[in-house]
């Protein structure tokens, strides 16, 4: 019979909850609870499977760029084979996660937990208590409250498609929409994106997102800007979307990509004395909630940092170290790089371009068209650009934006330079493999 009291109970077995669980299991009794797929969204139906599908898009577009420069022939994406490739990985994630937890003597329970007091939870008609709790329940896709909303699907459905629809639409123009639309279009579907204003990827500078819009249009994606969907109807030939700006579009698949909302509804947090706002669970700079014995990590937190897997993992380690008495200081986030896996990729880290342009006395902005550099000419990059931001008083790099098919690689080289306050003279003392993107590093400084 399972024990009923634990040192720490963790609700949510995604990257944040798991990182805390494995850390704590070395010295504590730990119970972790999951009501969906073990491993969380990222490896099961998020960033990992998406990147596997994107790998085919990258290869196809790289071949197209080099067509006439030594490569001939056309590459097409076989959707069923690509999905089988994805599934070969994702299908094993829950079982492998459970096996890892069991091997670390971490107790697991499947089901939905809810607080019945500040120190107790109920799950599957059983009661459990703990000295401390960690809430790591993540987020779920938003479905708009419109007529016919039950006809709309989400990114979860897209990542499970056995066959590729001939025509589909994404409602919203954030990360999920842009990335999945890019994959679908490259695979041969007619793709539409409906956005309530005239911008995409609001976290990024419009000077780059406007260029990305042009590229995505050239890749066959149709944008419907300044348009709001008000109704979805099922017809004999598909799903009809109606809205303002004379919207009347019929597709085979309609996906809501309007962001995500925190998974807090079933937790009964008011009983536990945990404050929640519209963005998630409210926490202080030690990731402690309004109940001093309940912590929170990952996407369910109401915070300004990007909702990313590495951030959740970072927070999980931070909280576990607190509970083990290994640190007492407030959490301090390092520079967090963010990448949109479109065509091309768009990445940024550190001080934003908007912030730098508003404060020209303190920041210097350098914009470089790198298309003709050897690194990009070698792969026949259609266009490549790098924006770097420097602190005028120290001459150190404090921000960067990369727009290229290898943006994720470049931003990962620049991120530690920002985090470690590395000077150009220090970089000049390093020798990189040549010729590689890393060997260009000093030219960006």
mmCIF file of C-alpha atoms in Angstrom, residues 187-421:
data_model
loop_
_atom_site.group_PDB
_atom_site.id
_atom_site.type_symbol
_atom_site.label_atom_id
_atom_site.label_comp_id
_atom_site.label_asym_id
_atom_site.label_seq_id
_atom_site.Cartn_x
_atom_site.Cartn_y
_atom_site.Cartn_z
ATOM 1 C CA UNK A 187 4.400 19.383 -47.098
ATOM 2 C CA UNK A 188 1.941 20.433 -49.789
ATOM 3 C CA UNK A 189 -1.188 21.718 -48.045
ATOM 4 C CA UNK A 190 -2.932 24.954 -48.943
ATOM 5 C CA UNK A 191 -2.521 26.952 -45.742
ATOM 6 C CA UNK A 192 -4.299 30.043 -44.431
ATOM 7 C CA UNK A 193 -3.592 32.119 -41.299
ATOM 8 C CA UNK A 194 -6.255 34.400 -39.805
ATOM 9 C CA UNK A 195 -5.038 37.158 -37.480
ATOM 10 C CA UNK A 196 -7.116 39.787 -35.674
ATOM 11 C CA UNK A 197 -4.545 42.541 -36.367
ATOM 12 C CA UNK A 198 -1.789 42.969 -38.950
ATOM 13 C CA UNK A 199 1.124 41.532 -36.974
ATOM 14 C CA UNK A 200 2.626 38.127 -36.331
ATOM 15 C CA UNK A 201 4.921 37.046 -33.487
ATOM 16 C CA UNK A 202 4.382 40.145 -31.368
ATOM 17 C CA UNK A 203 7.469 39.435 -29.227
ATOM 18 C CA UNK A 204 9.744 40.034 -32.242
ATOM 19 C CA UNK A 205 10.617 43.268 -34.083
ATOM 20 C CA UNK A 206 8.287 44.066 -36.993
ATOM 21 C CA UNK A 207 11.294 44.807 -39.199
ATOM 22 C CA UNK A 208 11.936 41.053 -39.121
ATOM 23 C CA UNK A 209 8.406 39.693 -38.835
ATOM 24 C CA UNK A 210 7.362 41.664 -41.928
ATOM 25 C CA UNK A 211 10.201 40.045 -43.846
ATOM 26 C CA UNK A 212 9.116 36.667 -42.531
ATOM 27 C CA UNK A 213 5.544 37.319 -43.692
ATOM 28 C CA UNK A 214 6.836 37.954 -47.220
ATOM 29 C CA UNK A 215 8.836 34.731 -47.157
ATOM 30 C CA UNK A 216 5.912 32.703 -45.862
ATOM 31 C CA UNK A 217 3.690 34.182 -48.565
ATOM 32 C CA UNK A 218 6.270 33.133 -51.149
ATOM 33 C CA UNK A 219 6.097 29.648 -49.651
ATOM 34 C CA UNK A 220 2.362 29.545 -50.313
ATOM 35 C CA UNK A 221 0.823 30.673 -47.011
ATOM 36 C CA UNK A 222 -2.217 32.957 -47.293
ATOM 37 C CA UNK A 223 -2.672 35.622 -44.601
ATOM 38 C CA UNK A 224 -6.004 37.170 -43.603
ATOM 39 C CA UNK A 225 -5.067 40.170 -41.468
ATOM 40 C CA UNK A 226 -7.348 42.430 -39.417
ATOM 41 C CA UNK A 227 -9.883 39.622 -39.368
ATOM 42 C CA UNK A 228 -11.705 37.896 -36.513
ATOM 43 C CA UNK A 229 -13.502 34.557 -36.850
ATOM 44 C CA UNK A 230 -17.027 34.719 -35.431
ATOM 45 C CA UNK A 231 -18.506 31.366 -36.452
ATOM 46 C CA UNK A 232 -17.494 27.907 -37.683
ATOM 47 C CA UNK A 233 -19.958 25.713 -39.574
ATOM 48 C CA UNK A 234 -19.781 22.090 -40.671
ATOM 49 C CA UNK A 235 -20.683 21.687 -44.353
ATOM 50 C CA UNK A 236 -20.764 18.832 -46.848
ATOM 51 C CA UNK A 237 -17.297 19.760 -48.089
ATOM 52 C CA UNK A 238 -15.546 20.800 -44.891
ATOM 53 C CA UNK A 239 -15.624 23.562 -42.291
ATOM 54 C CA UNK A 240 -16.761 27.059 -43.165
ATOM 55 C CA UNK A 241 -15.237 29.945 -41.213
ATOM 56 C CA UNK A 242 -17.139 33.217 -41.153
ATOM 57 C CA UNK A 243 -16.047 36.538 -39.698
ATOM 58 C CA UNK A 244 -15.548 40.211 -40.176
ATOM 59 C CA UNK A 245 -13.680 41.726 -43.111
ATOM 60 C CA UNK A 246 -15.923 39.563 -45.356
ATOM 61 C CA UNK A 247 -14.284 36.335 -44.175
ATOM 62 C CA UNK A 248 -15.844 33.254 -45.780
ATOM 63 C CA UNK A 249 -13.360 30.399 -45.967
ATOM 64 C CA UNK A 250 -13.996 26.655 -46.271
ATOM 65 C CA UNK A 251 -11.236 24.229 -45.292
ATOM 66 C CA UNK A 252 -10.674 20.579 -44.418
ATOM 67 C CA UNK A 253 -9.154 21.399 -41.017
ATOM 68 C CA UNK A 254 -9.410 24.466 -38.771
ATOM 69 C CA UNK A 255 -6.917 24.853 -35.930
ATOM 70 C CA UNK A 256 -7.144 27.267 -33.030
ATOM 71 C CA UNK A 257 -3.702 28.711 -32.264
ATOM 72 C CA UNK A 258 -4.727 31.615 -30.052
ATOM 73 C CA UNK A 259 -2.294 30.937 -27.264
ATOM 74 C CA UNK A 260 -2.570 28.808 -24.145
ATOM 75 C CA UNK A 261 -4.202 29.139 -20.739
ATOM 76 C CA UNK A 262 -2.898 27.905 -17.349
ATOM 77 C CA UNK A 263 -4.118 24.528 -16.102
ATOM 78 C CA UNK A 264 -5.494 25.540 -12.715
ATOM 79 C CA UNK A 265 -9.259 24.971 -12.932
ATOM 80 C CA UNK A 266 -9.429 21.577 -11.215
ATOM 81 C CA UNK A 267 -6.806 22.155 -8.510
ATOM 82 C CA UNK A 268 -9.143 23.908 -6.062
ATOM 83 C CA UNK A 269 -6.357 26.378 -5.273
ATOM 84 C CA UNK A 270 -8.554 28.720 -3.238
ATOM 85 C CA UNK A 271 -8.802 26.033 -0.551
ATOM 86 C CA UNK A 272 -5.002 25.856 -0.493
ATOM 87 C CA UNK A 273 -4.660 29.624 -0.173
ATOM 88 C CA UNK A 274 -2.910 29.967 -3.540
ATOM 89 C CA UNK A 275 -3.453 33.182 -5.499
ATOM 90 C CA UNK A 276 -4.163 32.961 -9.234
ATOM 91 C CA UNK A 277 -4.545 35.647 -11.892
ATOM 92 C CA UNK A 278 -5.476 35.502 -15.574
ATOM 93 C CA UNK A 279 -1.922 34.508 -16.530
ATOM 94 C CA UNK A 280 -1.507 31.671 -14.037
ATOM 95 C CA UNK A 281 -0.327 31.044 -10.503
ATOM 96 C CA UNK A 282 1.107 34.093 -8.762
ATOM 97 C CA UNK A 283 4.578 33.500 -7.300
ATOM 98 C CA UNK A 284 7.284 35.599 -5.682
ATOM 99 C CA UNK A 285 10.962 35.756 -6.632
ATOM 100 C CA UNK A 286 11.544 32.433 -4.863
ATOM 101 C CA UNK A 287 8.738 30.779 -6.868
ATOM 102 C CA UNK A 288 6.732 30.519 -3.655
ATOM 103 C CA UNK A 289 2.986 31.017 -3.938
ATOM 104 C CA UNK A 290 0.814 32.835 -1.422
ATOM 105 C CA UNK A 291 0.982 29.586 0.576
ATOM 106 C CA UNK A 292 4.581 29.379 1.821
ATOM 107 C CA UNK A 293 4.602 25.582 1.525
ATOM 108 C CA UNK A 294 3.428 25.520 -2.097
ATOM 109 C CA UNK A 295 5.807 26.352 -4.939
ATOM 110 C CA UNK A 296 5.193 26.566 -8.663
ATOM 111 C CA UNK A 297 7.329 26.005 -11.752
ATOM 112 C CA UNK A 298 6.905 26.009 -15.510
ATOM 113 C CA UNK A 299 4.322 27.439 -17.863
ATOM 114 C CA UNK A 300 1.587 27.625 -15.226
ATOM 115 C CA UNK A 301 3.376 30.516 -13.479
ATOM 116 C CA UNK A 302 2.185 34.059 -14.067
ATOM 117 C CA UNK A 303 5.537 35.525 -15.150
ATOM 118 C CA UNK A 304 7.128 37.554 -17.944
ATOM 119 C CA UNK A 305 9.788 35.005 -18.902
ATOM 120 C CA UNK A 306 9.104 32.990 -22.085
ATOM 121 C CA UNK A 307 7.081 29.803 -21.644
ATOM 122 C CA UNK A 308 9.810 27.397 -22.721
ATOM 123 C CA UNK A 309 10.923 23.921 -21.704
ATOM 124 C CA UNK A 310 14.442 24.999 -20.633
ATOM 125 C CA UNK A 311 12.928 27.710 -18.443
ATOM 126 C CA UNK A 312 10.652 25.169 -16.743
ATOM 127 C CA UNK A 313 13.589 22.845 -16.146
ATOM 128 C CA UNK A 314 15.668 25.722 -14.751
ATOM 129 C CA UNK A 315 12.865 26.578 -12.333
ATOM 130 C CA UNK A 316 12.436 22.942 -11.290
ATOM 131 C CA UNK A 317 16.097 22.719 -10.313
ATOM 132 C CA UNK A 318 15.869 26.059 -8.507
ATOM 133 C CA UNK A 319 12.917 25.022 -6.337
ATOM 134 C CA UNK A 320 14.393 21.612 -5.515
ATOM 135 C CA UNK A 321 17.625 23.257 -4.402
ATOM 136 C CA UNK A 322 15.614 25.519 -2.120
ATOM 137 C CA UNK A 323 13.748 22.604 -0.578
ATOM 138 C CA UNK A 324 17.035 20.762 -0.045
ATOM 139 C CA UNK A 325 18.507 23.790 1.710
ATOM 140 C CA UNK A 326 21.189 24.292 -0.933
ATOM 141 C CA UNK A 327 20.294 27.899 -1.740
ATOM 142 C CA UNK A 328 18.292 30.779 -0.346
ATOM 143 C CA UNK A 329 18.695 33.557 -2.922
ATOM 144 C CA UNK A 330 15.935 34.754 -5.223
ATOM 145 C CA UNK A 331 15.750 33.181 -8.660
ATOM 146 C CA UNK A 332 17.834 34.964 -11.278
ATOM 147 C CA UNK A 333 17.170 34.060 -14.887
ATOM 148 C CA UNK A 334 20.047 34.061 -17.379
ATOM 149 C CA UNK A 335 19.505 35.450 -20.895
ATOM 150 C CA UNK A 336 16.845 33.265 -22.519
ATOM 151 C CA UNK A 337 17.105 32.666 -26.282
ATOM 152 C CA UNK A 338 13.875 32.218 -28.230
ATOM 153 C CA UNK A 339 13.563 30.762 -31.730
ATOM 154 C CA UNK A 340 10.681 30.571 -34.185
ATOM 155 C CA UNK A 341 11.160 27.546 -36.426
ATOM 156 C CA UNK A 342 9.842 29.053 -39.628
ATOM 157 C CA UNK A 343 11.472 29.535 -43.024
ATOM 158 C CA UNK A 344 13.856 31.112 -42.293
ATOM 159 C CA UNK A 345 14.272 30.824 -38.537
ATOM 160 C CA UNK A 346 13.999 33.914 -36.361
ATOM 161 C CA UNK A 347 15.844 34.002 -33.026
ATOM 162 C CA UNK A 348 16.489 36.613 -30.382
ATOM 163 C CA UNK A 349 18.072 36.924 -26.953
ATOM 164 C CA UNK A 350 18.808 39.622 -24.390
ATOM 165 C CA UNK A 351 17.895 43.295 -24.694
ATOM 166 C CA UNK A 352 15.164 43.726 -27.301
ATOM 167 C CA UNK A 353 15.504 45.923 -30.357
ATOM 168 C CA UNK A 354 12.563 48.025 -29.180
ATOM 169 C CA UNK A 355 14.199 48.648 -25.812
ATOM 170 C CA UNK A 356 17.515 49.563 -27.428
ATOM 171 C CA UNK A 357 15.931 51.965 -29.899
ATOM 172 C CA UNK A 358 14.062 53.714 -27.091
ATOM 173 C CA UNK A 359 17.320 54.280 -25.199
ATOM 174 C CA UNK A 360 19.972 55.295 -27.776
ATOM 175 C CA UNK A 361 22.124 56.940 -25.112
ATOM 176 C CA UNK A 362 22.827 53.553 -23.542
ATOM 177 C CA UNK A 363 22.624 51.114 -26.458
ATOM 178 C CA UNK A 364 24.212 50.826 -29.884
ATOM 179 C CA UNK A 365 22.406 48.813 -32.563
ATOM 180 C CA UNK A 366 24.314 47.220 -35.447
ATOM 181 C CA UNK A 367 22.508 45.613 -38.377
ATOM 182 C CA UNK A 368 24.461 43.363 -40.736
ATOM 183 C CA UNK A 369 23.253 41.844 -43.985
ATOM 184 C CA UNK A 370 25.175 38.585 -43.922
ATOM 185 C CA UNK A 371 23.678 36.970 -47.033
ATOM 186 C CA UNK A 372 26.922 37.183 -49.023
ATOM 187 C CA UNK A 373 29.185 35.996 -46.205
ATOM 188 C CA UNK A 374 30.887 32.705 -46.955
ATOM 189 C CA UNK A 375 28.898 30.829 -44.291
ATOM 190 C CA UNK A 376 25.589 31.729 -45.927
ATOM 191 C CA UNK A 377 26.731 31.722 -49.541
ATOM 192 C CA UNK A 378 27.994 28.165 -49.058
ATOM 193 C CA UNK A 379 24.448 26.972 -48.404
ATOM 194 C CA UNK A 380 22.942 29.516 -50.846
ATOM 195 C CA UNK A 381 20.979 31.233 -48.123
ATOM 196 C CA UNK A 382 18.349 33.425 -49.861
ATOM 197 C CA UNK A 383 18.720 36.122 -47.202
ATOM 198 C CA UNK A 384 20.464 36.336 -43.859
ATOM 199 C CA UNK A 385 20.699 39.145 -41.333
ATOM 200 C CA UNK A 386 22.028 39.739 -37.839
ATOM 201 C CA UNK A 387 21.206 42.574 -35.459
ATOM 202 C CA UNK A 388 23.485 42.983 -32.461
ATOM 203 C CA UNK A 389 22.952 45.329 -29.515
ATOM 204 C CA UNK A 390 25.791 46.678 -27.382
ATOM 205 C CA UNK A 391 26.035 48.523 -24.095
ATOM 206 C CA UNK A 392 27.758 51.796 -24.967
ATOM 207 C CA UNK A 393 29.488 52.109 -21.598
ATOM 208 C CA UNK A 394 31.023 48.620 -21.560
ATOM 209 C CA UNK A 395 31.040 47.804 -25.306
ATOM 210 C CA UNK A 396 29.689 44.379 -24.376
ATOM 211 C CA UNK A 397 27.085 42.475 -26.356
ATOM 212 C CA UNK A 398 23.704 42.600 -24.561
ATOM 213 C CA UNK A 399 21.230 41.497 -27.233
ATOM 214 C CA UNK A 400 20.969 39.841 -30.645
ATOM 215 C CA UNK A 401 18.445 38.950 -33.334
ATOM 216 C CA UNK A 402 19.249 36.412 -36.050
ATOM 217 C CA UNK A 403 17.245 35.958 -39.252
ATOM 218 C CA UNK A 404 18.567 32.982 -41.175
ATOM 219 C CA UNK A 405 18.062 29.256 -41.650
ATOM 220 C CA UNK A 406 20.717 28.691 -38.968
ATOM 221 C CA UNK A 407 19.439 31.307 -36.500
ATOM 222 C CA UNK A 408 19.076 28.798 -33.645
ATOM 223 C CA UNK A 409 22.754 27.884 -33.936
ATOM 224 C CA UNK A 410 23.964 31.476 -34.067
ATOM 225 C CA UNK A 411 21.826 32.613 -31.132
ATOM 226 C CA UNK A 412 23.182 29.759 -29.020
ATOM 227 C CA UNK A 413 26.726 30.967 -29.699
ATOM 228 C CA UNK A 414 25.847 34.535 -28.734
ATOM 229 C CA UNK A 415 23.809 33.728 -25.623
ATOM 230 C CA UNK A 416 26.762 32.671 -23.409
ATOM 231 C CA UNK A 417 28.694 35.755 -24.539
ATOM 232 C CA UNK A 418 25.880 37.896 -23.156
ATOM 233 C CA UNK A 419 25.447 35.795 -20.012
ATOM 234 C CA UNK A 420 29.172 35.760 -19.207
ATOM 235 C CA UNK A 421 29.800 39.366 -20.286
#
